Coordinates of C-alpha atoms and ligand atoms in Angstrom, one line a residue:
X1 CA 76.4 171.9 55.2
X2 CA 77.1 170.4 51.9
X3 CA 75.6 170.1 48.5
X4 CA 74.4 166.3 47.0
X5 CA 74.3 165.2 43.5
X6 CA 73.6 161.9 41.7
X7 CA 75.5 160.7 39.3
X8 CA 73.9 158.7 36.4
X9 CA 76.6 157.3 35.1
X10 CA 75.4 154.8 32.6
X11 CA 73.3 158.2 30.8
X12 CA 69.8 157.1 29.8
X13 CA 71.4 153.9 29.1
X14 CA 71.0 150.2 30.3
X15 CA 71.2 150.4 33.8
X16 CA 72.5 147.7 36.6
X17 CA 70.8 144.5 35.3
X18 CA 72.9 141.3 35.8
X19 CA 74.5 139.8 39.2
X20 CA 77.7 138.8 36.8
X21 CA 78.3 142.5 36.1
X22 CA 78.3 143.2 39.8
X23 CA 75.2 144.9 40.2
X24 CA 73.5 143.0 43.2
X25 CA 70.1 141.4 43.3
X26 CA 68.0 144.6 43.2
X27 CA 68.0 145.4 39.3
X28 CA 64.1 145.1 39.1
X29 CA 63.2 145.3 35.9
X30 CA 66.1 147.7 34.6
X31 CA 67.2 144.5 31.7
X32 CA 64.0 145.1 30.0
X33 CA 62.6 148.7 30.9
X34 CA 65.9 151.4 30.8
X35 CA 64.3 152.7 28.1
X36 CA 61.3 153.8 29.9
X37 CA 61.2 157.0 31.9
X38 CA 59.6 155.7 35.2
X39 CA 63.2 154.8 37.0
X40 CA 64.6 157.7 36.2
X41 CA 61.4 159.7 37.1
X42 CA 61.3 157.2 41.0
X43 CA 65.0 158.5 41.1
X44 CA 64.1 162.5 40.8
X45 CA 61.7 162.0 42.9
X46 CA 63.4 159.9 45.7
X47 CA 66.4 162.1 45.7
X48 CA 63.9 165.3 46.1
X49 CA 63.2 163.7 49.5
X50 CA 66.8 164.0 50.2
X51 CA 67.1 167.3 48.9
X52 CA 69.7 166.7 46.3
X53 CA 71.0 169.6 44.3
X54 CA 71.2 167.5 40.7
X55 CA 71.3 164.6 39.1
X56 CA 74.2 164.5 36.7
X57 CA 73.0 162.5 33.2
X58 CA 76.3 161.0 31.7
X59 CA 76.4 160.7 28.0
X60 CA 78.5 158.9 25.2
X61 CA 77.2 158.0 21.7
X62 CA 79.1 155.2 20.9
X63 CA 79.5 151.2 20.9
X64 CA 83.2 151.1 21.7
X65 CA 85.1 148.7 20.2
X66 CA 89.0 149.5 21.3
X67 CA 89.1 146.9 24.0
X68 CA 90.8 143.9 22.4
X69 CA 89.3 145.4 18.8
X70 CA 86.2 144.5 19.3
X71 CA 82.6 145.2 20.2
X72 CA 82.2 141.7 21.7
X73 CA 82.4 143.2 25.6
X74 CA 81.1 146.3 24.9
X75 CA 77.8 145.2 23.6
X76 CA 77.9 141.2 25.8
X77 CA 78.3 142.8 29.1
X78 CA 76.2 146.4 28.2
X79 CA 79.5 148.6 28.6
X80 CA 78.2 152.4 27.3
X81 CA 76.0 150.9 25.1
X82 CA 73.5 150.6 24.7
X83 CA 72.1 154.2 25.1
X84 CA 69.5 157.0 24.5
X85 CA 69.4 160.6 23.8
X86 CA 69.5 161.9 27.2
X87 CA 67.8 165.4 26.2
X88 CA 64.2 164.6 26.0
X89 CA 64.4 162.3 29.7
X90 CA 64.8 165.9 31.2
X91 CA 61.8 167.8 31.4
X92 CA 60.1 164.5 32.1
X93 CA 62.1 164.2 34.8
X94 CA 61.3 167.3 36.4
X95 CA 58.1 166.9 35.6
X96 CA 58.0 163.7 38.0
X97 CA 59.5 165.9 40.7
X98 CA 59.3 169.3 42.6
X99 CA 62.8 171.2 43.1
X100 CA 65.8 168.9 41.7
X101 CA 67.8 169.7 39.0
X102 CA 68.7 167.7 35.8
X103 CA 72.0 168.1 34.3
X104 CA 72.4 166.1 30.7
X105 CA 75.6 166.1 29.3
X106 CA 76.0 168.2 25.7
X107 CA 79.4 167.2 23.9
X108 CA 81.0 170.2 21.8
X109 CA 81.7 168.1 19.2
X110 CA 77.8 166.8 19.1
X111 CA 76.1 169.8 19.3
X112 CA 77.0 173.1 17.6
X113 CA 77.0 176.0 19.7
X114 CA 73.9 177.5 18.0
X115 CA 71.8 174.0 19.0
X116 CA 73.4 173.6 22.0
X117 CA 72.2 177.3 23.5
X118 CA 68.4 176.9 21.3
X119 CA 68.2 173.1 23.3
X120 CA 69.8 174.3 26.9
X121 CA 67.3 177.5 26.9
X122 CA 64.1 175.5 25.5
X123 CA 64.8 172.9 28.5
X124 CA 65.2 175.6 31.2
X125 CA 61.9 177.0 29.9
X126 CA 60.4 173.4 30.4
X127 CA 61.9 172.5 33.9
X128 CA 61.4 176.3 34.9
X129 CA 64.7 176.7 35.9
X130 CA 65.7 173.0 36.7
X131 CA 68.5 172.6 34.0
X132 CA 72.4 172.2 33.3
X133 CA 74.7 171.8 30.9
X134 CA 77.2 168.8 31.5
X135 CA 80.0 170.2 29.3
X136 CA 82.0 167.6 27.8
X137 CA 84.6 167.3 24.6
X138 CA 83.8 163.3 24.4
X139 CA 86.5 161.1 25.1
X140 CA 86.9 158.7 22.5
X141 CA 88.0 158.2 18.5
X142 CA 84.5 156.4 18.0
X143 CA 82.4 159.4 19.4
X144 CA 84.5 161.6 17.3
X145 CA 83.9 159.1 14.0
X146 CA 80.3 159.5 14.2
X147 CA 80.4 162.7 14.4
X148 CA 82.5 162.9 11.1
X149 CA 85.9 163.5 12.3
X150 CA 88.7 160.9 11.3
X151 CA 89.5 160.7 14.8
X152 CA 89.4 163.0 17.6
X153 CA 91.4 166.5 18.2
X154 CA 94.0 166.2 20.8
X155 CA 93.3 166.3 24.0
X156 CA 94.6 170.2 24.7
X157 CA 92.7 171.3 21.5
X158 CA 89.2 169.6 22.4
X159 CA 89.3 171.9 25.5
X160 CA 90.2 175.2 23.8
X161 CA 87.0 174.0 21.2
X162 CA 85.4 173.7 24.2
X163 CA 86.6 177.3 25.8
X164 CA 85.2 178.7 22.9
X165 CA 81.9 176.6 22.3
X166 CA 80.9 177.8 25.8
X167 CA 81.5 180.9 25.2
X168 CA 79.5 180.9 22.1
X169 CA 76.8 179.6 23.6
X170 CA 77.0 181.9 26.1
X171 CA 76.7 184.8 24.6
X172 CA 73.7 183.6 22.2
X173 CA 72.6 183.0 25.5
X174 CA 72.7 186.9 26.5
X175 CA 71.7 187.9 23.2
X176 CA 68.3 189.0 24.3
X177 CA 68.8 191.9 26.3
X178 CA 67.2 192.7 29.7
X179 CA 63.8 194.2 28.4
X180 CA 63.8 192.7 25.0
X181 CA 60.9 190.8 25.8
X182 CA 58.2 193.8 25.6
X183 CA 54.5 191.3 25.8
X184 CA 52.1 194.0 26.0
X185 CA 48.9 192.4 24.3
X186 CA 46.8 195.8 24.7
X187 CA 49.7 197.9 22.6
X188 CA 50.3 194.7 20.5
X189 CA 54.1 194.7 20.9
X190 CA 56.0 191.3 21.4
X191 CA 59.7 192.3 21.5
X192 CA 61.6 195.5 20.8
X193 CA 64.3 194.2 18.3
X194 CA 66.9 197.1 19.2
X195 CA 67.5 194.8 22.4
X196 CA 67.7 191.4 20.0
X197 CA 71.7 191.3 19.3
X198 CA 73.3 189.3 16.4
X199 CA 76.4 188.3 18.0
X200 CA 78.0 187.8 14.7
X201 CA 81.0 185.2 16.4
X202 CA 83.7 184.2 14.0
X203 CA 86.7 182.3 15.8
X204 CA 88.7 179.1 15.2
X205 CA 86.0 176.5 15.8
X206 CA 82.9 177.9 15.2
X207 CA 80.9 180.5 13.5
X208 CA 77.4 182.1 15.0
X209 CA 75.4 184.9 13.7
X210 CA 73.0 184.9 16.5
X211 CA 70.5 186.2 17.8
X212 CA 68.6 183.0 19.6
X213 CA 65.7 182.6 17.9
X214 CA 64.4 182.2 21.5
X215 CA 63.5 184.4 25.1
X216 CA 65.9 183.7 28.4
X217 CA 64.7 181.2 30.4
X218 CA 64.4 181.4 33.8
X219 CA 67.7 181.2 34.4
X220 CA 69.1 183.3 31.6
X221 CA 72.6 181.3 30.8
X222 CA 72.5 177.5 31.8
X223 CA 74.4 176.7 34.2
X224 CA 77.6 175.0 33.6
X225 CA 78.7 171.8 34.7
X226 CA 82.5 170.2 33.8
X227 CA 84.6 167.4 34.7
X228 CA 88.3 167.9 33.6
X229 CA 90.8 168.2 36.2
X230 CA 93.5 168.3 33.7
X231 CA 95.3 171.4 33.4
X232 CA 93.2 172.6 30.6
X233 CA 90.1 171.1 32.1
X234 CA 90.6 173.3 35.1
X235 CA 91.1 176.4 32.9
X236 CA 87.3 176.0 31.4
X237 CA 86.1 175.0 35.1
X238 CA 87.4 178.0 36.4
X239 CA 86.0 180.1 33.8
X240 CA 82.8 178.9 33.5
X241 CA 81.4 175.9 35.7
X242 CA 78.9 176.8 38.5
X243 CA 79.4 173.2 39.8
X244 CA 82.6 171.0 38.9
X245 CA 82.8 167.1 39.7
X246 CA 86.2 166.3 40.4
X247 CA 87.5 162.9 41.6
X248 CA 89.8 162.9 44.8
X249 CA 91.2 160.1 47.0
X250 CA 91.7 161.9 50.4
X251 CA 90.4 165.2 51.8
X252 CA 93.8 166.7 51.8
X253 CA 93.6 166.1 47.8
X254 CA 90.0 167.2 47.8
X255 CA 91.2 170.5 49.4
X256 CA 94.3 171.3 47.1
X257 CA 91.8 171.0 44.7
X258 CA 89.4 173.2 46.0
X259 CA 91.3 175.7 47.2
X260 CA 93.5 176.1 43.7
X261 CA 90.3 176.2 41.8
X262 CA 89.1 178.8 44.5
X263 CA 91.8 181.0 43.3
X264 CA 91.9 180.4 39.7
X265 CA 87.7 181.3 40.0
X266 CA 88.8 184.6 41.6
X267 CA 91.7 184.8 39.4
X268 CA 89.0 185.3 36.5
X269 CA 87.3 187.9 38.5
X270 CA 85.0 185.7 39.9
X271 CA 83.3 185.3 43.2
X272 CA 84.9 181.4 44.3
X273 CA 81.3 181.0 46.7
X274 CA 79.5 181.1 43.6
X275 CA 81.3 177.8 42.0
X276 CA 80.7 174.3 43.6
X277 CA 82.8 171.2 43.6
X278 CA 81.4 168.1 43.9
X279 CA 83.7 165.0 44.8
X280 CA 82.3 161.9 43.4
X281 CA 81.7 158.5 45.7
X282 CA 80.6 155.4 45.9
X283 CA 79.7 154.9 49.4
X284 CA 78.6 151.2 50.8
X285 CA 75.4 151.6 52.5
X286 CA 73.6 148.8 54.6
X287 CA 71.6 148.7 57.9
X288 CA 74.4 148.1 60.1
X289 CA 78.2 148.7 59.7
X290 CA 78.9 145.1 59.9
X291 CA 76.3 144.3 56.7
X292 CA 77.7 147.2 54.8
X293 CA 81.7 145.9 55.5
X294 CA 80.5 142.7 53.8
X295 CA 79.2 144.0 51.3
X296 CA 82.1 146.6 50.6
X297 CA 84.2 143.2 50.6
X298 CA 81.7 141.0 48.6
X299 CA 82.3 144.5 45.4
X300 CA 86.1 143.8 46.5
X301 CA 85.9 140.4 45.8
X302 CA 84.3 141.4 42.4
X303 CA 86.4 143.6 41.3
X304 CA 89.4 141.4 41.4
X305 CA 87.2 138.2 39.9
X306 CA 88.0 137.9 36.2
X307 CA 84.4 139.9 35.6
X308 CA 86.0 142.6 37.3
X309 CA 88.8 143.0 35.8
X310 CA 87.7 142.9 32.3
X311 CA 85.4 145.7 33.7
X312 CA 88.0 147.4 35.0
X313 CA 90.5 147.0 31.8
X314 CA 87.2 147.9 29.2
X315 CA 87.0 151.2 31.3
X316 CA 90.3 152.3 30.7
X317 CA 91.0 151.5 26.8
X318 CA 87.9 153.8 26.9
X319 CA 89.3 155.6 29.3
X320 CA 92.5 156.3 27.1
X321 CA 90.5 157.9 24.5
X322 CA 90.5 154.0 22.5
X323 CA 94.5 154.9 22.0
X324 CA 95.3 151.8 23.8
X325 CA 94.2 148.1 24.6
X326 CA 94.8 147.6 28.1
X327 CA 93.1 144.1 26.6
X328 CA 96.6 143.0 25.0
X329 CA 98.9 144.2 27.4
X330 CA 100.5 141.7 29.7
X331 CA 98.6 142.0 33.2
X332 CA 101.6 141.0 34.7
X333 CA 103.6 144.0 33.3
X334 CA 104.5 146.8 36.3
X335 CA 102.1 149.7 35.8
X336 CA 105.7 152.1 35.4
X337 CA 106.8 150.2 32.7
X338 CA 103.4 151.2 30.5
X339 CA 103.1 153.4 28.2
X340 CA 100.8 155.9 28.4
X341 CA 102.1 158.4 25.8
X342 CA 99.5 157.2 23.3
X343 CA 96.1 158.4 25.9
X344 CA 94.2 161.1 24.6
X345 CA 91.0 160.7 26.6
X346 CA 90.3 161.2 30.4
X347 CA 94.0 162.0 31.4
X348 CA 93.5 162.8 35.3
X349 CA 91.5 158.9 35.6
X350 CA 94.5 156.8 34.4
X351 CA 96.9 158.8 36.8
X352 CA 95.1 158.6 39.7
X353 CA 94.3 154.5 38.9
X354 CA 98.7 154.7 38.4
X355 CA 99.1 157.2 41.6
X356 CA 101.5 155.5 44.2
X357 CA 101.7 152.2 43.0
X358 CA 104.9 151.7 41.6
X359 CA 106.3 148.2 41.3
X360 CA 103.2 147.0 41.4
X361 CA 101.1 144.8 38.6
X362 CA 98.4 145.8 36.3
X363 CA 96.4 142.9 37.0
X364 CA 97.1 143.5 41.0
X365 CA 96.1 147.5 40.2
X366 CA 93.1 146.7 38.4
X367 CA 92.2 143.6 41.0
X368 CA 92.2 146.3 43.6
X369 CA 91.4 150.0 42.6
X370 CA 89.2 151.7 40.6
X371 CA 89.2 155.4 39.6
X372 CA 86.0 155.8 41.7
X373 CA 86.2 154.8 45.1
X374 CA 84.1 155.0 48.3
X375 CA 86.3 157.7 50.3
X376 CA 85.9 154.9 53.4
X377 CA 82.3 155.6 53.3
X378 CA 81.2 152.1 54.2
X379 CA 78.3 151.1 57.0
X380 CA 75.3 151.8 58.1
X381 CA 73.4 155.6 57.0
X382 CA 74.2 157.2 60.5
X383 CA 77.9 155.9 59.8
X384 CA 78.1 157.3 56.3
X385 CA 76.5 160.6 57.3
X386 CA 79.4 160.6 60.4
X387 CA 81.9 159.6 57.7
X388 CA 80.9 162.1 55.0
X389 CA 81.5 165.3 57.6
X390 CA 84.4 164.8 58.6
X391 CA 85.6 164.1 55.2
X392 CA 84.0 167.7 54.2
X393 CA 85.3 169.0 57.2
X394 CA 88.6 168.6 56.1
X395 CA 87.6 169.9 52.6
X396 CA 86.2 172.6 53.3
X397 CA 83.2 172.8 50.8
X398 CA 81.0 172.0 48.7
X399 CA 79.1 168.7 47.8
X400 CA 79.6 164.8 47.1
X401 CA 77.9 163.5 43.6
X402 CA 77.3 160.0 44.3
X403 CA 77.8 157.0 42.2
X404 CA 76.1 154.2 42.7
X405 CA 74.5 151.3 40.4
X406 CA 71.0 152.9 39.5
X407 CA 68.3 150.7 41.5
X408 CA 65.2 151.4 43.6
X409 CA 67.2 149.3 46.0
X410 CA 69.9 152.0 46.0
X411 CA 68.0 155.0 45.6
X412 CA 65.9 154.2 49.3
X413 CA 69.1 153.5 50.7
X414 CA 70.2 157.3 50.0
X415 CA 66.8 158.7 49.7
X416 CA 65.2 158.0 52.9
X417 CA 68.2 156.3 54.8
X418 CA 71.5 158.4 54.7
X419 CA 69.7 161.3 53.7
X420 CA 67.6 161.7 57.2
X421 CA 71.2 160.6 58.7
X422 CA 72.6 163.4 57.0
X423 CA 69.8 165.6 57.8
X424 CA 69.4 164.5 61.8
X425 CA 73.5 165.8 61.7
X426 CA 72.1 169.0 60.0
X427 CA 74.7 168.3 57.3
X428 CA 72.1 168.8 54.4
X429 CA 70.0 171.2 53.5
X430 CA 66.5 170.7 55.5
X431 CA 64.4 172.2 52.6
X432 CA 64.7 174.0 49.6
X433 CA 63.9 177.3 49.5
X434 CA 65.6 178.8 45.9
X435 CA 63.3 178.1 42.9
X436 CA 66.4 177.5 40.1
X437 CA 69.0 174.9 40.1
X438 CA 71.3 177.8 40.2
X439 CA 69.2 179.4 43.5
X440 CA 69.8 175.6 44.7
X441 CA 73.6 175.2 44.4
X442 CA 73.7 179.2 45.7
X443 CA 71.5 178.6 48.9
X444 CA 74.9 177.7 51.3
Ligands
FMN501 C1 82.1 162.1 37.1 C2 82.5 162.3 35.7 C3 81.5 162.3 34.7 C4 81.8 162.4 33.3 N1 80.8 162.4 32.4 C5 81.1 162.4 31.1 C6 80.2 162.2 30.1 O1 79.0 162.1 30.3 N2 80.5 162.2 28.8 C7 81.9 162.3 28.4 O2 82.1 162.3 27.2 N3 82.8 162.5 29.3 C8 82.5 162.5 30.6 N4 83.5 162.6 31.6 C9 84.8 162.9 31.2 C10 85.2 164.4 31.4 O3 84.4 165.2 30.6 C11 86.6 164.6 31.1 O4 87.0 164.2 29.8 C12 87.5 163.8 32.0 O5 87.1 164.0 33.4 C13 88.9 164.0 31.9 O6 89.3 165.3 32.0 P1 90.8 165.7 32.0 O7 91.4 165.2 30.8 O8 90.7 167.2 32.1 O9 91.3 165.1 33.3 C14 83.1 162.5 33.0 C15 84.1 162.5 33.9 C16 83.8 162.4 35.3 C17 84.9 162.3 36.3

């Protein structure tokens, strides 16, 4: 069995809405209503059906402008922007639902640690135990801006910020001790303050007195979500995530990864059952294989239009932390001859888009790949499902987080098409039977 998560990629942001962006006939009314909660709310609710662990919110507060310096395709095409504060879609998200979880993303240059831990303990008190934190260190200069930096910290030292943030957080997290919490109404006693611990944190990044002004919630700390595969990014994975999403092209990468982060779990003393990788996907889902291999060609055929590509080049100047334009560079340049030494955002996307294809053109590269692909999961639900375990088979563990265009279209296609396919091949969980997002992602 494996786990399932969504990925929300676009945040609580505009969602698919035009046929020249590539998103299909089935936006609805997403152009106009995004910024109302009752897609999101159908999507925690259809994905309950299919007895999904999360859905992952993405999150970026910016309107990026490093793509041929300007905002002109950021803000035409509705690249990242615009975008809400994903925080307060949560508990009505849950609400709307019975047993998914929700994890938003908190960036540890947005939110203080002291916030951070107050927000991700208030939510887990709302949800009941449905919450998690996405940790990320933002990837761009114009996140970094609004949040008054001159531009952002390296890439090495946003991750040991982030090391430490966690662990702030964490331990204001624990700072109300088993048994703090006294509620006897008859003896009129609240909380015995000899278990309420100032954590008093002084280290290179941040300063905390603690304690939260605030009781555990259900699930005492958050659980913690990350997405670096970077050598650093795997150092705060290992030490902290519950669940990682990672990208991988082939089961044999999606094991190495596994099985190293496996060992560096255990390295930190912890139990490697009790942290979950997710590989993300885009599968190609239609009633019959032969529908679903014309429309895996028909995206093809988008991607390398001039629509795609600009996509494709938009994504990674973002991508590259806004160091550089992949809008002025000559498409027909060989990938090897570009340099990359200026990147300082996602560094494990732009290798994997430049992995193996030497001597080869950006403009063919960027016609022709993408940093998320669709693993060969292309056809109809029962062909997916078929396709999806052997791929884990020869992973070994633990869940896919899909990524598709956010539609009602696409969520009954997974909800209540490959889901029973998975299901039927008892690849899925059949119900769920922990209470917590953590109980969830610990049930297998
Ligand atoms: C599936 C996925 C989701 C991500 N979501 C966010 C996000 O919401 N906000 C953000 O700033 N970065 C996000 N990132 C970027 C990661 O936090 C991280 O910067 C990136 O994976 C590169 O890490 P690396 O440099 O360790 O390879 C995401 C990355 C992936 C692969």
């Amino acid at each position: 069995m494996f786990h399932l998560g969504w990925f929300l990629g676009n945040g609580f942001g505009i969602q698919a809405w035009s046929q020249t962006n590539g998103d299909g006939p089935w936006t609805g009314t997403n152009i106009t209503d995004w910024t109302k909660p009752d897609l999101y709310q159908d999507l925690a609710r259809g994905l309950d059906r299919a007895g999904f662990d999360y859905i992952l919110i993405e999150d970026t507060a910016m309107v990026e402008d490093s793509y041929q310096g300007s905002a002109d395709t950021s803000l035409r095409r509705g690249f990242m922007a615009p975008k809400n504060d994903p925080m307060p879609l949560v508990p009505l998200m849950t609400a709307a639902s019975k047993n998914i979880g929700i994890i938003p993303t908190f960036s540890t240059i947005q939110y203080p640690p002291y916030m951070a831990a107050r927000l991700g303990v208030t939510l887990d008190h709302l949800t009941e135990g449905r919450v998690g934190m996405n940790v990320v260190t933002s990837v761009t200069d114009r996140v970094a801006q609004n949040y008054g930096y001159e531009e952002h910290l390296a890439h090495d030292e946003r991750y040991e910020m982030a090391m430490e943030w966690v662990d702030v957080v964490q331990q204001l997290q624990g700072s109300w001790l088993p048994g703090a919490v006294v509620a006897d109404a008859d003896g009129g006693v609240y909380a015995d303050h000899t278990k309420v611990k100032p954590i008093d944190h002084v280290g290179k990044f941040f300063r905390s007195r603690g304690p939260l002004n605030t009781i555990p919630g259900p699930q005492g700390k958050v659980p913690i979500c990350s997405a670096g595969s970077s050598e650093a990014g795997r150092t705060l994975a290992a030490m902290y995530d519950d669940t990682m999403i990672a990208l991988a092209k082939t089961p044999e990468s999606a094991k190495a990864l596994r099985e190293d982060m496996r060992a560096r779990v255990a390295a930190n003393g912890r139990n490697p059952d009790d942290f979950k990788i997710f590989f993300i996907v885009s599968p190609t889902i239609e009633d019959t294989d032969e529908h679903a291999l014309e429309a895996a060609a028909k995206y093809k055929a988008y991607m390398a239009s001039d629509k795609g590509v600009e996509y494709n080049l938009w994504n990674m100047s973002y991508t590259s932390g806004g160091r550089i334009d992949f809008g002025a560079i000559d498409p027909d340049t060989k990938v090897e001859d570009i340099d990359l030494s200026k990147q300082n955002g996602e560094y494990t996307s732009i290798e994997k888009l430049f992995e193996n294809q030497e001597g080869r053109t950006l403009r063919e590269v960027v016609a022709d790949s993408f940093q998320i692909n669709d693993l060969g999961f292309v056809g109809s639900p029962d062909t997916v499902a078929a396709k999806m375990g052997e791929f884990m088979d020869g992973v070994g563990g633990d869940g896919f987080l899909m990524y598709l265009p956010t539609t009602r279209h696409n969520i009954a296609k997974v909800a209540d098409g490959l889901g029973p396919a998975l299901r039927r091949r008892g690849l899925i969980r059949e119900e769920y039977t922990g209470g917590s997002l953590r109980d969830n992602l610990l049930q297998f």
